[in-house]
Tab-separated table of C-alpha atoms in Angstrom:
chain	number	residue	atom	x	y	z
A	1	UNK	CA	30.396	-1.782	3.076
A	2	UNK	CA	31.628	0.910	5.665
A	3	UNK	CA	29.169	2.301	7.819
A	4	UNK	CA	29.789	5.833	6.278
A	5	UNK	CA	29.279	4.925	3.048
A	6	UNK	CA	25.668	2.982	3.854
A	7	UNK	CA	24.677	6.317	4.308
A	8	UNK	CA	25.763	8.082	1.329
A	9	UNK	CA	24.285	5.418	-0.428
A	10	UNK	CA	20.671	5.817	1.285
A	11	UNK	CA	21.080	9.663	1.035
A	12	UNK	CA	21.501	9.611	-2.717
A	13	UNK	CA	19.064	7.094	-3.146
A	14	UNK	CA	16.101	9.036	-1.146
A	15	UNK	CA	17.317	12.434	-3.000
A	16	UNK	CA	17.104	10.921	-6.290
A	17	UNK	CA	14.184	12.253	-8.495
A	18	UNK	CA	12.890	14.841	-5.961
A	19	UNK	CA	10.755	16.105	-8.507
A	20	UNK	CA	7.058	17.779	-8.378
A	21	UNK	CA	5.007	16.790	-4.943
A	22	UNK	CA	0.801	16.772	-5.123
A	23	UNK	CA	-0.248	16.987	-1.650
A	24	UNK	CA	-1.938	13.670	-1.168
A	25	UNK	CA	-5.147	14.410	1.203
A	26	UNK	CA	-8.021	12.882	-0.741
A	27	UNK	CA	-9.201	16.338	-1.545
A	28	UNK	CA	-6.602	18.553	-1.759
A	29	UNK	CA	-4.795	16.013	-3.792
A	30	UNK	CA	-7.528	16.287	-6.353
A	31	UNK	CA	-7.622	19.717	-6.849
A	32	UNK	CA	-3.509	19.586	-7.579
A	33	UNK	CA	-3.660	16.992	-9.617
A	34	UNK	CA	-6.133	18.614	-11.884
A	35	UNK	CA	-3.955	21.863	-11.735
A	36	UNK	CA	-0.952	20.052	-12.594
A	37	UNK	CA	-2.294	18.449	-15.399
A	38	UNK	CA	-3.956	21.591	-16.965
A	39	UNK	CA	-0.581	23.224	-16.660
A	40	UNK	CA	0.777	20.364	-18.873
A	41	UNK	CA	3.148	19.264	-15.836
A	42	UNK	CA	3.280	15.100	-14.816
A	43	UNK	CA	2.088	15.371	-10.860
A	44	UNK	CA	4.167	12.938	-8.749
A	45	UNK	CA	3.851	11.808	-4.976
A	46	UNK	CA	6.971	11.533	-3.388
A	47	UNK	CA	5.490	7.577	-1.957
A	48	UNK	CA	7.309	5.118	0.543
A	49	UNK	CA	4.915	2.074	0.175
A	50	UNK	CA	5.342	-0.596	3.760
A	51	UNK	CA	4.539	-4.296	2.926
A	52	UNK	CA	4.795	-7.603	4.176
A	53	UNK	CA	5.995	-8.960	0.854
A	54	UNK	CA	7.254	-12.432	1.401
A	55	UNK	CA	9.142	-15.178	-0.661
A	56	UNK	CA	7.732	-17.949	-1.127
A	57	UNK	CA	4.368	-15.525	0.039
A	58	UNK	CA	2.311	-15.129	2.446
A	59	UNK	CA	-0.337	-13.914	0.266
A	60	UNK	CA	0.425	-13.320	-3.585
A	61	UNK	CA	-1.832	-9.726	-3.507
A	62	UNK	CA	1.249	-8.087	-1.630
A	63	UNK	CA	3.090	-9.238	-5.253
A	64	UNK	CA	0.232	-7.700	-7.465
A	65	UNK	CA	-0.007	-4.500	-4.746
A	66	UNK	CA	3.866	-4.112	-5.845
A	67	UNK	CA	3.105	-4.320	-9.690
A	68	UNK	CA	0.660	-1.380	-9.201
A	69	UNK	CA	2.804	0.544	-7.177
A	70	UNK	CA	5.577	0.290	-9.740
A	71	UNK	CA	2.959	0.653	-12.721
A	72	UNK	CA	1.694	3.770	-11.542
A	73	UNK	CA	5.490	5.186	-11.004
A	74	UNK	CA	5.758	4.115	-14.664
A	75	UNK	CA	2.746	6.514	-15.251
A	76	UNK	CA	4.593	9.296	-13.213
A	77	UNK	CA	1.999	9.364	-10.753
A	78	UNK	CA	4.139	8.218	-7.685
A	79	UNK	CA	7.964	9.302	-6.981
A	80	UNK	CA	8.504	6.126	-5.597
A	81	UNK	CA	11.225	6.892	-2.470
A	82	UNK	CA	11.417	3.224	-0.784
A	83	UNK	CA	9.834	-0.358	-0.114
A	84	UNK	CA	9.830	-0.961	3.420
A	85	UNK	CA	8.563	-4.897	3.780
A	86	UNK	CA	7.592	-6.227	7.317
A	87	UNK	CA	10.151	-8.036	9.552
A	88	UNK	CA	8.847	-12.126	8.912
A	89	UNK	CA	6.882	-13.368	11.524
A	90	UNK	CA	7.984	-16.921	12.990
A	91	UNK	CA	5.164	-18.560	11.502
A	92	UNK	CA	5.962	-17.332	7.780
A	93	UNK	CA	7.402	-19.340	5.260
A	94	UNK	CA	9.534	-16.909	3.517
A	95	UNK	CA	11.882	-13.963	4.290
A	96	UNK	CA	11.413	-10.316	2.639
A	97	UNK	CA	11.131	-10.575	-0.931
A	98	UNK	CA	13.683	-8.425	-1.762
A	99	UNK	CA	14.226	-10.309	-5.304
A	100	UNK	CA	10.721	-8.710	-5.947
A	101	UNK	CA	11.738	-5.611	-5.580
A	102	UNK	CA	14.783	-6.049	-7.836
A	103	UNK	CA	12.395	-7.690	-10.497
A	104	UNK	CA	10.011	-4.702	-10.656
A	105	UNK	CA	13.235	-1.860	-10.536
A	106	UNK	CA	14.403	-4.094	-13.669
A	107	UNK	CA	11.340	-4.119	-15.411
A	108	UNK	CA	10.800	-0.140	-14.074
A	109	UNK	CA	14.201	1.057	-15.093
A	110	UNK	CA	14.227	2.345	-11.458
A	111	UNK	CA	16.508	1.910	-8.159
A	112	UNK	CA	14.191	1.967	-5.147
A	113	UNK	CA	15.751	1.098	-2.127
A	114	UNK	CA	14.091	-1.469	0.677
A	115	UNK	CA	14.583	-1.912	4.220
A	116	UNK	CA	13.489	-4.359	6.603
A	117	UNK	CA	10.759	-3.620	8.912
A	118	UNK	CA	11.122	-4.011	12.928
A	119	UNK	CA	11.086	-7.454	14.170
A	120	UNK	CA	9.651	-6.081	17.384
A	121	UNK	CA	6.297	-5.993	18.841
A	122	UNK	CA	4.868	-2.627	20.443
A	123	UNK	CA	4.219	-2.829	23.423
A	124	UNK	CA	1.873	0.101	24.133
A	125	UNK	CA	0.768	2.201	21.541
A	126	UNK	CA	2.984	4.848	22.440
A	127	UNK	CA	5.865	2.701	23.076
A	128	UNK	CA	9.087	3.799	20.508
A	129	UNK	CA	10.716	0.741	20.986
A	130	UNK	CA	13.681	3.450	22.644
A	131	UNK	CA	16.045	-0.048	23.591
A	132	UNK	CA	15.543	-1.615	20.007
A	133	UNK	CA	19.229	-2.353	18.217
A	134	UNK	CA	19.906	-0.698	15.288
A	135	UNK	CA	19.732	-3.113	13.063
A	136	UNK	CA	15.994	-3.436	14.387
A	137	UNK	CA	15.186	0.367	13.949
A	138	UNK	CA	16.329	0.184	10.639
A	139	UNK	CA	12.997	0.561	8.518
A	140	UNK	CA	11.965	3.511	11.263
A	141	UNK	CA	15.233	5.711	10.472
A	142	UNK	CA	14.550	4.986	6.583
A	143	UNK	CA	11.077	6.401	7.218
A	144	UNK	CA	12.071	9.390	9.038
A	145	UNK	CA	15.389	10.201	6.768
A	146	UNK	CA	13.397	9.800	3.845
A	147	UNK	CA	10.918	12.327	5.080
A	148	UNK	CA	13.228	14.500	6.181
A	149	UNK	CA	15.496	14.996	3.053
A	150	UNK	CA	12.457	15.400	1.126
A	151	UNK	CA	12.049	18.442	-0.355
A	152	UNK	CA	7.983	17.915	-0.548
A	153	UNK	CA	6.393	16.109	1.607
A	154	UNK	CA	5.755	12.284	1.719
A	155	UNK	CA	2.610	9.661	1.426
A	156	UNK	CA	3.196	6.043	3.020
A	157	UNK	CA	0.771	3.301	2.055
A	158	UNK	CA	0.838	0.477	4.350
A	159	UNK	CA	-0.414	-2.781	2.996
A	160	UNK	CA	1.210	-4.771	5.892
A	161	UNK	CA	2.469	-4.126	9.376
A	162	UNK	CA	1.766	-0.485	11.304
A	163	UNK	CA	4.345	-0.942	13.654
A	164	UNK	CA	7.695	1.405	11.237
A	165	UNK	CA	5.744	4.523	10.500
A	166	UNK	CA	4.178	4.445	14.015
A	167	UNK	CA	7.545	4.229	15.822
A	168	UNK	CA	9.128	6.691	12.939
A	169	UNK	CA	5.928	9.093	14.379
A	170	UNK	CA	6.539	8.747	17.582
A	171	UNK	CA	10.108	9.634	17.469
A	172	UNK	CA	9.595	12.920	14.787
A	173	UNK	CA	6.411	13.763	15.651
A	174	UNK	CA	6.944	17.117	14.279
A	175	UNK	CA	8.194	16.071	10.890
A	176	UNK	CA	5.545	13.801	10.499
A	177	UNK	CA	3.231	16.298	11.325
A	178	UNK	CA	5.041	18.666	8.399
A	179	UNK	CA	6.663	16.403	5.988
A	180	UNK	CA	3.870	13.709	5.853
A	181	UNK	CA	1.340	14.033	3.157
A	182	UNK	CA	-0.866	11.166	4.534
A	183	UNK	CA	-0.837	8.100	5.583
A	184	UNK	CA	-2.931	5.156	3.260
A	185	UNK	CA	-3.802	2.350	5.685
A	186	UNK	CA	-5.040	-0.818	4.339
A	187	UNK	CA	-6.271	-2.720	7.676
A	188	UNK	CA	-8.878	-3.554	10.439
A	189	UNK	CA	-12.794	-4.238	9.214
A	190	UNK	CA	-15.461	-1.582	9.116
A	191	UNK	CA	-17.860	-3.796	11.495
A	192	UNK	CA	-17.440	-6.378	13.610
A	193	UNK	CA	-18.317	-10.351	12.631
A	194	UNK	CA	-21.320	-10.813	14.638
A	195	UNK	CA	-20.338	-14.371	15.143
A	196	UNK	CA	-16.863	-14.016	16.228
A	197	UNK	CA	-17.207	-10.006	17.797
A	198	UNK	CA	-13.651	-10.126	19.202
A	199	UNK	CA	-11.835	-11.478	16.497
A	200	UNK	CA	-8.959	-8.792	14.627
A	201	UNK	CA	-8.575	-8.683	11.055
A	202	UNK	CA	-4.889	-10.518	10.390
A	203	UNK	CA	-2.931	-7.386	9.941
A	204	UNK	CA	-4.396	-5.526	13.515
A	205	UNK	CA	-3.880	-9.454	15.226
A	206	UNK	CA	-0.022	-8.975	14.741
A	207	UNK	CA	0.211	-5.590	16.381
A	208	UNK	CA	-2.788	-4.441	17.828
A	209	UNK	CA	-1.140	-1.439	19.233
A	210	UNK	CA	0.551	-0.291	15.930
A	211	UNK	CA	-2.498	-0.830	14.527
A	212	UNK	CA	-4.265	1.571	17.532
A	213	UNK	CA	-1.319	4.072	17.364
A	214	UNK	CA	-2.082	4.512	13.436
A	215	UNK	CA	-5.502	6.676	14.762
A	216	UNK	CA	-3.018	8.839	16.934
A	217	UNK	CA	-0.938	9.801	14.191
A	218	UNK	CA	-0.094	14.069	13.557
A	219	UNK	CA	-1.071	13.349	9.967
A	220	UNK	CA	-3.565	12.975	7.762
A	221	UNK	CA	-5.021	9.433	7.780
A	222	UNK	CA	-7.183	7.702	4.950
A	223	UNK	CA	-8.632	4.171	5.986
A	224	UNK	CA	-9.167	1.733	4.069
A	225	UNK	CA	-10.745	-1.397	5.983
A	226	UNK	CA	-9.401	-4.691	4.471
A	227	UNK	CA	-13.501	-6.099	5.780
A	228	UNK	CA	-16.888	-4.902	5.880
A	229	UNK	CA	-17.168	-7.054	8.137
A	230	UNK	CA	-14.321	-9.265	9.503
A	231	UNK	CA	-13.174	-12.444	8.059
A	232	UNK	CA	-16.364	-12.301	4.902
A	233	UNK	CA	-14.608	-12.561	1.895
A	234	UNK	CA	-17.212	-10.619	0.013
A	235	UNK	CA	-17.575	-7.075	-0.978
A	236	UNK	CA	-19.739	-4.120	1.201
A	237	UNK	CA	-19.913	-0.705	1.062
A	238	UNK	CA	-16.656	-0.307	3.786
A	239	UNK	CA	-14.423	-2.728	2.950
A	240	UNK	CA	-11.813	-2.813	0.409
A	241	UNK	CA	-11.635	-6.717	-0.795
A	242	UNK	CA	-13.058	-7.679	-3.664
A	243	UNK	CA	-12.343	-11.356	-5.803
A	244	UNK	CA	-9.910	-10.893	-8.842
A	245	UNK	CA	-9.717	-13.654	-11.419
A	246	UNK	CA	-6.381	-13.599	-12.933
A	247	UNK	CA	-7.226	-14.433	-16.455
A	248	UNK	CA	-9.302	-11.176	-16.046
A	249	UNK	CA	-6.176	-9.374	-14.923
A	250	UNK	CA	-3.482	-11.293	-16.445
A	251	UNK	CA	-3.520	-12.742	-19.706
A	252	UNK	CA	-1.770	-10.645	-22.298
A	253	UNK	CA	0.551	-8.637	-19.861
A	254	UNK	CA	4.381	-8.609	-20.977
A	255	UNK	CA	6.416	-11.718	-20.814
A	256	UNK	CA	8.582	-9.545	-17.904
A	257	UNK	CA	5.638	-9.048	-16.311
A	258	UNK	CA	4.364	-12.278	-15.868
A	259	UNK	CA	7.401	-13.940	-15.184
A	260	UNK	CA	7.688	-11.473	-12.234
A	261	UNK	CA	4.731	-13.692	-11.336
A	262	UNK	CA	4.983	-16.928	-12.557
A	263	UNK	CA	8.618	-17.100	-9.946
A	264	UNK	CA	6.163	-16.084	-6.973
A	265	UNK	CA	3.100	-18.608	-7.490
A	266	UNK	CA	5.993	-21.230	-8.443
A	267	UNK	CA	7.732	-20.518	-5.411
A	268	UNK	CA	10.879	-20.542	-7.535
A	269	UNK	CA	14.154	-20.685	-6.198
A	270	UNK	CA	15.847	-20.177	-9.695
A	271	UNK	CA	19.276	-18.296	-9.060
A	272	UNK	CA	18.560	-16.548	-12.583
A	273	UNK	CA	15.558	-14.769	-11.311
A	274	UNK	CA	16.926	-11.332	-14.068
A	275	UNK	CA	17.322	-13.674	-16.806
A	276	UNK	CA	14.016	-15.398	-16.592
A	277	UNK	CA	12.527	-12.760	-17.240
A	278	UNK	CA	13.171	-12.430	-21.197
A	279	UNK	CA	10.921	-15.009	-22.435
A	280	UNK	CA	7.586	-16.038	-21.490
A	281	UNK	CA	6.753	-18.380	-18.460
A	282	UNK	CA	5.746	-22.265	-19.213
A	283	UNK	CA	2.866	-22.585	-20.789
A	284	UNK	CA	1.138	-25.436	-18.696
A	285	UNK	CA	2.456	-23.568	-15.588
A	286	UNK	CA	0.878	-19.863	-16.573
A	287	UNK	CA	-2.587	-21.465	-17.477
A	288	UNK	CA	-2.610	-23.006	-13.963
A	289	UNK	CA	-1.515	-19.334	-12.713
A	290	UNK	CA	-4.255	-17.483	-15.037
A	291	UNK	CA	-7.446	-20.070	-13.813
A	292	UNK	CA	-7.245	-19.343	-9.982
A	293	UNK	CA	-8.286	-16.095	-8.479
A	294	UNK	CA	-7.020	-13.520	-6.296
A	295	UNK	CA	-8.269	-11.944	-2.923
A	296	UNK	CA	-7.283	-7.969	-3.383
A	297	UNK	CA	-7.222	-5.341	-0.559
A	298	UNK	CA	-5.052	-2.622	-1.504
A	299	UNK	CA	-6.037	-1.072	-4.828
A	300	UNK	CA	-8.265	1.408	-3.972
A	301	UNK	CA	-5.818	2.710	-1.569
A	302	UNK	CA	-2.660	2.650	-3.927
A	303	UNK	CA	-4.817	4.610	-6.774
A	304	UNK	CA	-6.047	7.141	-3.852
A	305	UNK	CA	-2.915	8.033	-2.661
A	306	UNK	CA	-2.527	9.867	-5.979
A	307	UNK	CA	-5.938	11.092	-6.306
A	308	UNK	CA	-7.654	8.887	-8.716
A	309	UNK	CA	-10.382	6.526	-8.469
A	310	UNK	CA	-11.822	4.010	-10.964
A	311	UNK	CA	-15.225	4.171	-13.026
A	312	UNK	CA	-17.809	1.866	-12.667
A	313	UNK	CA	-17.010	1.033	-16.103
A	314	UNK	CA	-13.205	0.019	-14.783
A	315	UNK	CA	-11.830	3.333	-16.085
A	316	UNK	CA	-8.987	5.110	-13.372
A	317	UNK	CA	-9.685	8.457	-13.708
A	318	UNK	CA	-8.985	11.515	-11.234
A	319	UNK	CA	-11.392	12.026	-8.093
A	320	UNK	CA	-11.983	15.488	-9.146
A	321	UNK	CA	-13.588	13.900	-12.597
A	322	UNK	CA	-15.342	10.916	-11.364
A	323	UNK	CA	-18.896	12.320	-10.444
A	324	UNK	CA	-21.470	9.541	-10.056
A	325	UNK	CA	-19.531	7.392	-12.319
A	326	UNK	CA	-16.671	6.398	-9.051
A	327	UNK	CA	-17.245	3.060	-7.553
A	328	UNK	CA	-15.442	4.013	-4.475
A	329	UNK	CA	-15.046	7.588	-2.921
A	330	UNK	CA	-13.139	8.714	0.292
A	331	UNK	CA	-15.479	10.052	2.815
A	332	UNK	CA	-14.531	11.866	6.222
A	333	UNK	CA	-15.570	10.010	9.107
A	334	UNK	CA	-14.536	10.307	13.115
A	335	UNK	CA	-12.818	7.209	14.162
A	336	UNK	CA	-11.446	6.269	17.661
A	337	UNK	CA	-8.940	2.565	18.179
A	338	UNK	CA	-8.858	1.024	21.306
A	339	UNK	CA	-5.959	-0.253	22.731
A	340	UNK	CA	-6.977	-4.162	21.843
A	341	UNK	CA	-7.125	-2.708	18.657
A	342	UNK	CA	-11.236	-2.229	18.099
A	343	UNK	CA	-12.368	0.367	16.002
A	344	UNK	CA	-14.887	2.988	16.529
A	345	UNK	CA	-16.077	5.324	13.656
A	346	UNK	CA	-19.092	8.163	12.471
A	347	UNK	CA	-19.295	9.890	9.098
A	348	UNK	CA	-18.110	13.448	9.904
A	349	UNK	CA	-19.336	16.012	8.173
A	350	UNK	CA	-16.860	19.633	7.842
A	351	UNK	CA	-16.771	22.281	5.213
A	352	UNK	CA	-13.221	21.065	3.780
A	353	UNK	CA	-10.177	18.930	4.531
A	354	UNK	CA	-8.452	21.513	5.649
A	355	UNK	CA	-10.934	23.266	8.082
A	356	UNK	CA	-9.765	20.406	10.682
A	357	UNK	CA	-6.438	20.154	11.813
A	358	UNK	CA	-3.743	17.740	12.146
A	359	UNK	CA	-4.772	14.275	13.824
A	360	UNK	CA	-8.156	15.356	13.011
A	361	UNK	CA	-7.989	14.490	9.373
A	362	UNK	CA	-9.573	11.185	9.013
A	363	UNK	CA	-11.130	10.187	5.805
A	364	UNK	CA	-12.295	6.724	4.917
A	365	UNK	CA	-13.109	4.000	2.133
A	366	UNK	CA	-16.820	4.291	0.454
A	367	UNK	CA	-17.593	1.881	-1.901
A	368	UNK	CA	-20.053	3.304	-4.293
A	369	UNK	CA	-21.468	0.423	-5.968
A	370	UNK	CA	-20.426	-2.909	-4.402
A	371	UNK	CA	-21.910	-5.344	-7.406
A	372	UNK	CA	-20.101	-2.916	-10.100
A	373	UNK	CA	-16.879	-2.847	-7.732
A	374	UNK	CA	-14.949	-6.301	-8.351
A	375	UNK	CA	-15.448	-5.963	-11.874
A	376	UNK	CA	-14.342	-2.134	-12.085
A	377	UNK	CA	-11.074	-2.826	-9.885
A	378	UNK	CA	-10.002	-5.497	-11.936
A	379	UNK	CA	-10.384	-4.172	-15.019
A	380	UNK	CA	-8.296	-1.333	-13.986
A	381	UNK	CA	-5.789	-3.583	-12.363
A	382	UNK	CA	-5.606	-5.148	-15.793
A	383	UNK	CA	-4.640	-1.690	-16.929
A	384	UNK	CA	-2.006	-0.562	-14.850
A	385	UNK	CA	-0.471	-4.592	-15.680
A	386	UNK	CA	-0.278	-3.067	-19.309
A	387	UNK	CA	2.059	-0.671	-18.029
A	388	UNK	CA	4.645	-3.414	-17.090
A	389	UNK	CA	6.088	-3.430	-20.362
C-alpha cells in the first residue's frame, strides 16, 4: 500500500468513534463517571492499551489482559484507539500476536488498529532514540498521532514495555502534557526482595531507563507494582498479582471466547484462526486449559483506568461507590526512579488531584484486603469474560 494512503488509513482509524472522554485521573475520573451516568450518557475513555502480547506467548495473562480490555469496550467504558504490542525480544518465542488482536475485533465487532513497538533499547532515560528508522519509531508516531487527533484526551495502559510512550513523551512533551489523560503502568515491585535487593522485576530488567523515564513523564501517572515484593508470587498490600484459577474464570464463557484461548495455550498454528472460532474448543484440550491457573498483574489497572474498582464480594463497581467494600484503592504517594531503574516512594498526602500539577500527579496501587483480593479479581474477571459473547 502507498505510503499516502497508510496514513489515511491510520487517520480514519484513530478518528473513528471519537465519542464522550471521562478524564481518567483516579479521582477526577470518578466524579465524571458518576456524572455521566446520572445524566443517562455511556462514559468512554478514549484508551491506547501497550503490550507485549506474543504468539506462541510469553505469558498467557497479556491474552486475558486483552479480553478485558476488549470486554470493557464492549461495556462502553473504553474508546478503544489502538494496541501497541512490544517489539519481540531475541529470547522470545513468538512475534506480536497480531492474530489476537484480529480475534478479539471479530468477536468485538470493532477495528482497532496495532503497531509494533520499538525494537530499540533507551539508552538514557531521556534519550528519544532521534537516529531510530522509521519503521522502528513506528509505535511512537501512532502514540503521538493518536493523541493528537483526539478530540479528548487519551489514557495508555502499559502492561509491557515503557520504552513507546516514553519516547512519544519525550518528543511531544507538550501534547502529552495536554492530550494525555494518564498513564496506567503495570511494572516494578513496591519493595525490594531482601534476598536478591538488586534484582528488577522482568518488565523494568528489559529497559530500565524506560522504565525510570515513566516517573518523569508531564502526565498524570497511576502505578501499579506487578510485586510487593519482587519475584513473590503472592499477594500484599502494593502489588498487583494475585493467582487466578481458570475454571474460576473460564468455564461457561462463549465458545468465541474460549477458542480465542484455547489457539493461545495450544500454541496453534491453524491458518483458520476466524473460523475456529464458531464452535467450541476440544473437549479433552479445554479441561486441560480450565485445571491450570493463571498469574494476573494487570486487572486492577485496566478497571482503574475507567474509574471502577471491584468489591470484596467480586462486584466492579465505580470508585466513587465502593466505600469500605473496594479491595483495592488508588492512593497518592511521592515516588522517585533511579536511573538502574530502583524505585523510591512515600504516601503523599494533598487536598485533591488537582491541587498538584503536572509530573506531580502520582497515585498508586492499595490493596485493601489482600486475603479477599484473588478471589474478588477473579470473580470479576469472570464477569467481564461474560461479555465476550
Amino acid at each position: 500500500m502507498p505510503q499516502a494512503s497508510r496514513r489515511a488509513l491510520l487517520k480514519a482509524g484513530m478518528a473513528a468513534g471519537l465519542g464522550a472522554w471521562l478524564v481518567s485521573r483516579p479521582q477526577d475520573a470518578v466524579s465524571a463517571l458518576h456524572a455521566d451516568a446520572s445524566a443517562g450518557q455511556e462514559p468512554r475513555v478514549p484508551l491506547i492499551h501497550v503490550t507485549d502480547l506474543f504468539h506462541p506467548h510469553g505469558d498467557p495473562d497479556d491474552h486475558f489482559d486483552l479480553a478485558s480490555v476488549y470486554a470493557l469496550a464492549m461495556q462502553g467504558r473504553f474508546d478503544l484507539r489502538g494496541i501497541v504490542i512490544d517489539g519481540p525480544p531475541e529470547f522470545r518465542a513468538g512475534d506480536p500476536a497480531v492474530v489476537a488482536v484480529a480475534q478479539m475485533n471479530h468477536l468485538a465487532g470493532l477495528t482497532v488498529p496495532v503497531a509494533i513497538g520499538t525494537s530499540k533499547t533507551m539508552a538514557g532515560r531521556a534519550d528519544a532514540l532521534p537516529d531510530a528508522s522509521w519503521r522502528d519509531t513506528a509505535a511512537i508516531r501512532f502514540i503521538i498521532e493518536c493523541l493528537r487527533a483526539s478530540e479528548r484526551p487519551v489514557a495508555l495502559t502499559c502492561v509491557g514495555s515503557a520504552a513507546d510512550i516514553v519516547i512519544a513523551a519525550l518528543r511531544e512533551p507538550a501534547l502529552f502534557r495536554d492530550k494525555c489523560a494518564g498513564v496506567y503502568l503495570n511494572s516494578g515491585s513496591a519493595h525490594d526482595n531482601p534476598a536478591r535487593p538488586a534484582q528488577l522485576e522482568f518488565n523494568v530488567a528489559l529497559d530500565p531507563a524506560a522504565y525510570a523515564a515513566m516517573f518523569d513523564l508531564p502526565c498524570p501517572l497511576t502505578w501499579f507494582p506487578c510485586w510487593h515484593v519482587t519475584e513473590v508470587r503472592e499477594s500484599g498490600e502494593s502489588g498487583s498479582f494475585y493467582w487466578l484459577p481458570h475454571r474460576d474464570a473460564l468455564a461457561g464463557i462463549s465458545d468465541a471466547a474460549a477458542n480465542f484461548f484455547a489457539y493461545m495455550f495450544g500454541k496453534s498454528t491453524e491458518p483458520k484462526w476466524l473460523r475456529a472460532m464458531n464452535s467450541p474448543p476440544p473437549a479433552d484440550a479445554w479441561e486441560k486449559i480450565l485445571s491450570g491457573r493463571r498469574g494476573m498483574w494487570s486487572t486492577a489497572s485496566l478497571l482503574a483506568a475507567t474509574g471502577l474498582t471491584v468489591t470484596r464480594d467480586g462486584d466492579i463497581v465505580p470508585s466513587a461507590e465502593a466505600g469500605d467494600s473496594a479491595v483495592f484503592r488508588l492512593k497518592q504517594v511521592e515516588v522517585t526512579c533511579a536511573d538502574d531503574g530502583q524505585t523510591t516512594w512515600q504516601d503523599r498526602a494533598l487536598p485533591s488531584p488537582s491541587a498538584a500539577g503536572g509530573a506531580s500527579k502520582r497515585w498508586m496501587l492499595s490493596v485493601c484486603d489482600v486475603t479477599r483480593y484473588p478471589v474478588a479479581m477473579t470473580r470479576a474477571v469472570r464477569t467481564l469474560f461474560k461479555t465476550l459473547e
